[in-house]
Short mmCIF file of C-alpha atoms and ligand atoms in Angstrom, two decimals:
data_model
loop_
_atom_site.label_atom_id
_atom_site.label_comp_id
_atom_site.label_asym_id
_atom_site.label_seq_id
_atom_site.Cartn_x
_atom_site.Cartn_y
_atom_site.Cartn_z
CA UNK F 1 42.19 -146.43 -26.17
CA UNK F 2 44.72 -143.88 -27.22
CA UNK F 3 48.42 -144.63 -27.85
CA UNK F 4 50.66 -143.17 -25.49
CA UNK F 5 52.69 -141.17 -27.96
CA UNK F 6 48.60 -139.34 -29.05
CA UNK F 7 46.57 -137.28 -27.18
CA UNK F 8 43.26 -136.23 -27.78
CA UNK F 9 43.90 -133.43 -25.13
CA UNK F 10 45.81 -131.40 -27.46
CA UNK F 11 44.04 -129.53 -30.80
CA UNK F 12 43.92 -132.20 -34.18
CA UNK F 13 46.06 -131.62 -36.74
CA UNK F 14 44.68 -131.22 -40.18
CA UNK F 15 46.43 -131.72 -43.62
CA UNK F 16 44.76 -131.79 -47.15
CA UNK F 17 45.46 -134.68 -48.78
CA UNK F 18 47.10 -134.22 -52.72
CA UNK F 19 46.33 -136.83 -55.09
CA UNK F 20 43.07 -138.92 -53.62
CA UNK F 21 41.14 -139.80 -56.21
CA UNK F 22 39.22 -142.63 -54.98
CA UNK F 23 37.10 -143.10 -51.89
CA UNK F 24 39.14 -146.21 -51.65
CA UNK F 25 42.61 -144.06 -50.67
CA UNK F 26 40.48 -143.33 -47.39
CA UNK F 27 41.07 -146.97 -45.68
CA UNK F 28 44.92 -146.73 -47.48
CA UNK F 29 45.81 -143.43 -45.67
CA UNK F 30 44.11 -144.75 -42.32
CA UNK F 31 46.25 -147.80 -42.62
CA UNK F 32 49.12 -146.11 -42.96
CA UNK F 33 48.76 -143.78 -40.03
CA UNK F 34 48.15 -146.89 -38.13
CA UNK F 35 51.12 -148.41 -38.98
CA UNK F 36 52.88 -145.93 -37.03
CA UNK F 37 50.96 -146.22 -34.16
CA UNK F 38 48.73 -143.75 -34.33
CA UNK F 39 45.39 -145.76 -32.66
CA UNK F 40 41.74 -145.66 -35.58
CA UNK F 41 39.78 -143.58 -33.58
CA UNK F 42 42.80 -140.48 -33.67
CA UNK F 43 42.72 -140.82 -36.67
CA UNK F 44 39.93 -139.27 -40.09
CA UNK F 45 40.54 -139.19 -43.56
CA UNK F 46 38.30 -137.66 -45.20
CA UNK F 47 36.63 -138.78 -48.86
CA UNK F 48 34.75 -135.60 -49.51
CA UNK F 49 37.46 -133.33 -48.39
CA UNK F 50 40.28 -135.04 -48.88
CA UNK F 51 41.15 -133.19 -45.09
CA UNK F 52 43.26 -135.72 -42.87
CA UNK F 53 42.41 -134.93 -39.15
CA UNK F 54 45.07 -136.57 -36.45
CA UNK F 55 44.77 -136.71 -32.86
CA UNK F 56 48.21 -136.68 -32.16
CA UNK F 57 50.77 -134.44 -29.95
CA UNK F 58 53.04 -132.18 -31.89
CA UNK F 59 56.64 -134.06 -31.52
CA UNK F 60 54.85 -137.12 -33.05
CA UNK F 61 54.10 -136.09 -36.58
CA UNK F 62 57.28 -135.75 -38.24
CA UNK F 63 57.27 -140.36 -37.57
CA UNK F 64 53.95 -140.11 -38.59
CA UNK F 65 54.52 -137.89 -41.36
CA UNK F 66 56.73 -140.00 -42.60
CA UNK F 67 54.59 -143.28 -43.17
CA UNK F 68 52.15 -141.54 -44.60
CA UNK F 69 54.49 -140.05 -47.21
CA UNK F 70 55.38 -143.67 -47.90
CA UNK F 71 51.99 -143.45 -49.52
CA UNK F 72 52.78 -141.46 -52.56
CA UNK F 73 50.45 -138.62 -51.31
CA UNK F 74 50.64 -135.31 -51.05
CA UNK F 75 50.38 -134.05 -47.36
CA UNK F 76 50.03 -130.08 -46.85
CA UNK F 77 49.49 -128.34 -43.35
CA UNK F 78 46.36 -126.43 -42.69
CA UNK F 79 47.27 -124.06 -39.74
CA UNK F 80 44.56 -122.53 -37.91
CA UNK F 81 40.71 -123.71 -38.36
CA UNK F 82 40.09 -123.36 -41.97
CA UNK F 83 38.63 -126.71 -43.02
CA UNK F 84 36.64 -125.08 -46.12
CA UNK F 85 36.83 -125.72 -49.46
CA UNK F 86 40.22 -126.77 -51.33
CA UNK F 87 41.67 -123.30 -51.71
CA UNK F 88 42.31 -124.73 -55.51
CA UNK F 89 38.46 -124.27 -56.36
CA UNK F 90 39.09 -120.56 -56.54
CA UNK F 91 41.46 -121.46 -59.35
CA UNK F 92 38.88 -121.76 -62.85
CA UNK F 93 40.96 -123.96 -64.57
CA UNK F 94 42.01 -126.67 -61.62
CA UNK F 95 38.05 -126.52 -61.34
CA UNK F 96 37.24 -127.23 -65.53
CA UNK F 97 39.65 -130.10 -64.55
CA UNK F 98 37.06 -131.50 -61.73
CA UNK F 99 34.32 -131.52 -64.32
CA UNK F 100 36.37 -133.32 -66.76
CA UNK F 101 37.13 -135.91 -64.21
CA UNK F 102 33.31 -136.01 -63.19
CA UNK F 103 32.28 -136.26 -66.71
CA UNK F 104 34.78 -139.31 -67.04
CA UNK F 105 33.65 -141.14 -64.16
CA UNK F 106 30.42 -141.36 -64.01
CA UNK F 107 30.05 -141.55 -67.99
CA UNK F 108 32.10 -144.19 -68.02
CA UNK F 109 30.35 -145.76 -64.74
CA UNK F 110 26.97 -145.57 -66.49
CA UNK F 111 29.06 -147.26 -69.81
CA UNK F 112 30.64 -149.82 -67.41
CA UNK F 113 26.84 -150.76 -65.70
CA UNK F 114 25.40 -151.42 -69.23
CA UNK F 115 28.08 -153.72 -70.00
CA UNK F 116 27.97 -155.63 -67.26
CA UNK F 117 23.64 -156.37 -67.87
CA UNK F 118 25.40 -157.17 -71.44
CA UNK F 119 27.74 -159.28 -71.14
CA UNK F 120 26.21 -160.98 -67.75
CA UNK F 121 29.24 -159.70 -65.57
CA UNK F 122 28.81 -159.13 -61.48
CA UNK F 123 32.16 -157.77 -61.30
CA UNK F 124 31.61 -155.30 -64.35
CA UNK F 125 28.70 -153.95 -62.34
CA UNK F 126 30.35 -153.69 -59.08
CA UNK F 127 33.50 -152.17 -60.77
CA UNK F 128 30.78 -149.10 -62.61
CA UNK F 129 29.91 -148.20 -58.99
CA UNK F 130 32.90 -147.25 -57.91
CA UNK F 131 33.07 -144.57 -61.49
CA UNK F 132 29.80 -143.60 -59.70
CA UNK F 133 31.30 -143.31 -56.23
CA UNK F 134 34.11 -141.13 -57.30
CA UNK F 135 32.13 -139.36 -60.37
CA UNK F 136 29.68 -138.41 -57.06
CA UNK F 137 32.39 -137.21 -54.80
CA UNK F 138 34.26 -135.19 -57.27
CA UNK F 139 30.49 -133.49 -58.09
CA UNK F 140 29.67 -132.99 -54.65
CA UNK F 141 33.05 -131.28 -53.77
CA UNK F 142 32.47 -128.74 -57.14
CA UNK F 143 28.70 -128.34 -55.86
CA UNK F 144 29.65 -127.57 -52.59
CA UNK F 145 31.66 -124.95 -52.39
CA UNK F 146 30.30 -122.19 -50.33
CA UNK F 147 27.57 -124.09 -48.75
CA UNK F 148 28.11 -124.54 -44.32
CA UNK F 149 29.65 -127.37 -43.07
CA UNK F 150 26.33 -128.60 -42.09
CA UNK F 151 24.88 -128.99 -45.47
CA UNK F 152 27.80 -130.05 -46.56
CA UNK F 153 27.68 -132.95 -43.81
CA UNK F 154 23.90 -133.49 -44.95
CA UNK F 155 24.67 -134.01 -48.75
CA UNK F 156 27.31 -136.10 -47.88
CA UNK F 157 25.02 -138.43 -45.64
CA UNK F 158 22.27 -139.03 -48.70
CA UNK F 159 25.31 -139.60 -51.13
CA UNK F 160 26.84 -142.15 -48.63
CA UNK F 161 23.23 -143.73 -47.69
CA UNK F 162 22.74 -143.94 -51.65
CA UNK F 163 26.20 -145.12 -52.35
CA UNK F 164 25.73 -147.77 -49.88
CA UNK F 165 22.47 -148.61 -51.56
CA UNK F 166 23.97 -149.26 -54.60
CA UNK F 167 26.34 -151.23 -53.26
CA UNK F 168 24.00 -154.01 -51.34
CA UNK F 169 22.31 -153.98 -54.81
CA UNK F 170 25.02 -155.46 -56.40
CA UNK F 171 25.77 -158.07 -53.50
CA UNK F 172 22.18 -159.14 -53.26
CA UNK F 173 22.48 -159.50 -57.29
CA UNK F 174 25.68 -161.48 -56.97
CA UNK F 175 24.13 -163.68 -54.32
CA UNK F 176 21.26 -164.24 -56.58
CA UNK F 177 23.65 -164.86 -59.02
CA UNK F 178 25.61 -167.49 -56.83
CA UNK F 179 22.41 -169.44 -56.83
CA UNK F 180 21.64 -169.02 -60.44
CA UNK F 181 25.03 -169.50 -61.87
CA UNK F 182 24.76 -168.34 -65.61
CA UNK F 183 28.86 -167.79 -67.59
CA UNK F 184 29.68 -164.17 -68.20
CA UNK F 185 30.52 -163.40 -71.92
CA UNK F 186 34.15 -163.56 -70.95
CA UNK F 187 35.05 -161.45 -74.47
CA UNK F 188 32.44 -158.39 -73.62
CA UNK F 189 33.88 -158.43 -70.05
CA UNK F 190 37.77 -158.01 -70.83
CA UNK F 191 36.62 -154.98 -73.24
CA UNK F 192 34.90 -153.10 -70.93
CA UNK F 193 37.21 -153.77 -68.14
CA UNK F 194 40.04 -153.09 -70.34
CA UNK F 195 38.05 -149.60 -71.12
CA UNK F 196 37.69 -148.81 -67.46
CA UNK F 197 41.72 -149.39 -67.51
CA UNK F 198 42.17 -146.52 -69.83
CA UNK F 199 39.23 -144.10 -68.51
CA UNK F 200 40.81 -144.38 -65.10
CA UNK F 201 44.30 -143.46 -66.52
CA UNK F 202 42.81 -140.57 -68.49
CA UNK F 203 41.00 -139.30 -65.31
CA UNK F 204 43.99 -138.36 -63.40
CA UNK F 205 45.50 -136.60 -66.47
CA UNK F 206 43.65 -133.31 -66.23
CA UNK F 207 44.72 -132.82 -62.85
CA UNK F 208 48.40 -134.05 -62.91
CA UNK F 209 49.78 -129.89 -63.69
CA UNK F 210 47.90 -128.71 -60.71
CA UNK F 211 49.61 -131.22 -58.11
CA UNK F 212 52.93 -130.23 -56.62
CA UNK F 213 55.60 -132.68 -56.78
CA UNK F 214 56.21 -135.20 -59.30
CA UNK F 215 53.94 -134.75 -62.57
CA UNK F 216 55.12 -137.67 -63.99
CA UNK F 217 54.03 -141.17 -65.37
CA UNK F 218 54.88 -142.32 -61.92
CA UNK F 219 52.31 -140.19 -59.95
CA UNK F 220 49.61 -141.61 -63.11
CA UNK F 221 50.18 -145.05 -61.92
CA UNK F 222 50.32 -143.35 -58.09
CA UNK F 223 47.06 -141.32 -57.95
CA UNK F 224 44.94 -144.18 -60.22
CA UNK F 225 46.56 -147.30 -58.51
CA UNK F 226 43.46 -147.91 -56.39
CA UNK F 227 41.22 -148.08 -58.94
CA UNK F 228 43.27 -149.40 -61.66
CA UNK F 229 43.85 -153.07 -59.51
CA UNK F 230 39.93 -153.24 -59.58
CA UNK F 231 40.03 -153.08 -63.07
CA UNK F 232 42.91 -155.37 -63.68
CA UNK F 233 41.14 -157.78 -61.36
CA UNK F 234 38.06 -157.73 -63.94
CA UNK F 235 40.18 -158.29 -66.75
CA UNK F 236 42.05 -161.34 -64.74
CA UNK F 237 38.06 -163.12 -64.17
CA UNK F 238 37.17 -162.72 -67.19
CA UNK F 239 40.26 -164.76 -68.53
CA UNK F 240 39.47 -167.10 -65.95
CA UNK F 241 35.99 -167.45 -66.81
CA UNK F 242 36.68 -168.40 -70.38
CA UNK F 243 39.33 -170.51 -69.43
CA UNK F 244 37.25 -172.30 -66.96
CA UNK F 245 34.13 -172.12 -68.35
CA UNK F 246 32.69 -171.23 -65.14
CA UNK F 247 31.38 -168.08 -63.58
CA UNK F 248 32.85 -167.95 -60.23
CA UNK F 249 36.06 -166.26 -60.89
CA UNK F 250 33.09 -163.58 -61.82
CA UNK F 251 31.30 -163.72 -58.65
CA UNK F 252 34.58 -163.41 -56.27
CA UNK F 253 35.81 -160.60 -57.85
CA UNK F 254 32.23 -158.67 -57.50
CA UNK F 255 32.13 -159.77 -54.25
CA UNK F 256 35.56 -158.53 -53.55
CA UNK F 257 35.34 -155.25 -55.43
CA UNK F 258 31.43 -154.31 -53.92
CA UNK F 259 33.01 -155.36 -49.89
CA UNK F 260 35.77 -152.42 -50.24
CA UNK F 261 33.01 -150.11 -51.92
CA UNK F 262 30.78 -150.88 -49.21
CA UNK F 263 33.58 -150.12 -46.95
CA UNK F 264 34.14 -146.56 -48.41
CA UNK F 265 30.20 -145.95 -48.36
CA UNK F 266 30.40 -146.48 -44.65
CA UNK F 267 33.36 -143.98 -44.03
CA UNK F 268 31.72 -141.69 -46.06
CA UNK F 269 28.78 -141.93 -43.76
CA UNK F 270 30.56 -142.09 -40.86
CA UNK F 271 32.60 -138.82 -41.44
CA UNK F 272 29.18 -136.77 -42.52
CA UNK F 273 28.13 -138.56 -38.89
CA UNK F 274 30.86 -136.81 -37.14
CA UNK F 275 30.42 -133.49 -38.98
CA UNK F 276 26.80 -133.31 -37.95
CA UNK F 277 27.55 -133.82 -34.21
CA UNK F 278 30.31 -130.87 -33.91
ZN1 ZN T 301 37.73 -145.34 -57.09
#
């Protein structure tokens, strides 16, 4: 049902979104439109384009506007129908910035995986996937430009299927791990948690000169926030778990952290869904 103040009748209005970073600024955006009314089905964010698309009429946006500014991200117009690539991929050096982010994340994802066989960690292991997530994203967006819509849409599908994958890997493994209940090396787990801390800072400094607005140690904590309270939240377990001796802290976290991965894995699907149908 849509909102009075929406209406599907007129054409959706489409902004690119500055500063996502994380397929996990998808359901913050969404919320935010929501909070001013704006009903979930009028409104898309999406992770592989970082395109918001609103079903809203005209003299509703500036309110609108406005809590999603509240956000901290960047919100530019697109007039007309051009939903293609960022127009910033035909800049080289805004691109060379992508594949250092790329190289970051999913290094570092691969890094945080192995540490969390090492040191016995579910929520080490949950926290790598999303490095993997947004390492994938980030790769598919630099792949993609030029290819249609439609293989666009595809690609995104089998990277959402196999996120999702991933993801109800590491909840069956936690469950498993419920059941056989074995203490996480609480030492290993801070350091590589602690590392993801820093990697995730140092992603979003390549890009900070080619945002508008405010390049500053305030859009850092902005554009990495998402994925920087996973991280913290690692850290946090594995104090508890040496201070408790026990391994749940371990296994609520990684249950916590793989839910709102899952989550992202299912809007990822569910926009490469909608782009196959138009
Ligand atoms: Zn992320």
């Amino acid at each position: 049902m849509s909102t009075p103040e929406t209406g599907a009748q007129t054409a959706p209005i489409r902004m690119r979104v500055q500063g996502m970073d994380c397929a996990k600024d998808v359901a913050e955006i969404e919320r935010a439109a929501r909070s001013a009314g704006v009903s979930a089905e009028d409104v898309k964010v999406s992770a592989a384009t970082h395109i918001i698309t609103l079903r809203i009429a005209e003299n509703y946006l500036p309110k609108v506007r406005l809590a999603l500014e509240s956000t901290g991200y960047g919100f530019e117009r697109i007039e007309g129908d051009d939903v293609s690539a960022d127009p910033g991929y035909k800049d080289p050096s805004y691109r060379w910035a992508l594949w250092i982010v790329v190289v970051l994340n999913l290094g570092y994802g691969v890094v945080e995986m192995a540490g969390g066989f090492l040191s016995g960690s579910q929520a080490l292991k949950a926290d790598a996937l999303d490095f993997l997530g947004d390492g994938a994203i980030t790769f598919l967006g630099l792949l993609a430009i030029g290819w249609s819509l439609t293989w666009r849409a595809r690609s995104a599908m089998i990277q959402g299927l196999f996120l999702g994958l991933l993801g109800l890997g590491v909840v069956a493994s936690t469950l498993w791990r419920v059941l056989n209940q074995a203490t996480p090396e609480a030492g290993l787990m801070s350091a590589f948690a602690m590392g993801a801390l820093i990697v995730n800072i140092l992603a979003v400094l390549p890009l900070l000169k080619h945002r508008k607005g405010d390049a500053n140690m305030r859009a850092v904590w902005l554009f990495s926030r998402n994925d920087a309270i996973g991280n913290f939240a690692v850290v946090v377990a594995a104090g508890l778990v040496a201070w408790f001796g026990s391994a749940w802290p371990d296994l609520i976290v990684a249950f916590g952290i793989a839910a709102l991965f899952l989550h992202s894995s299912w809007t990822i699907i569910r926009d490469a869904r909608a782009d196959l149908r138009e």
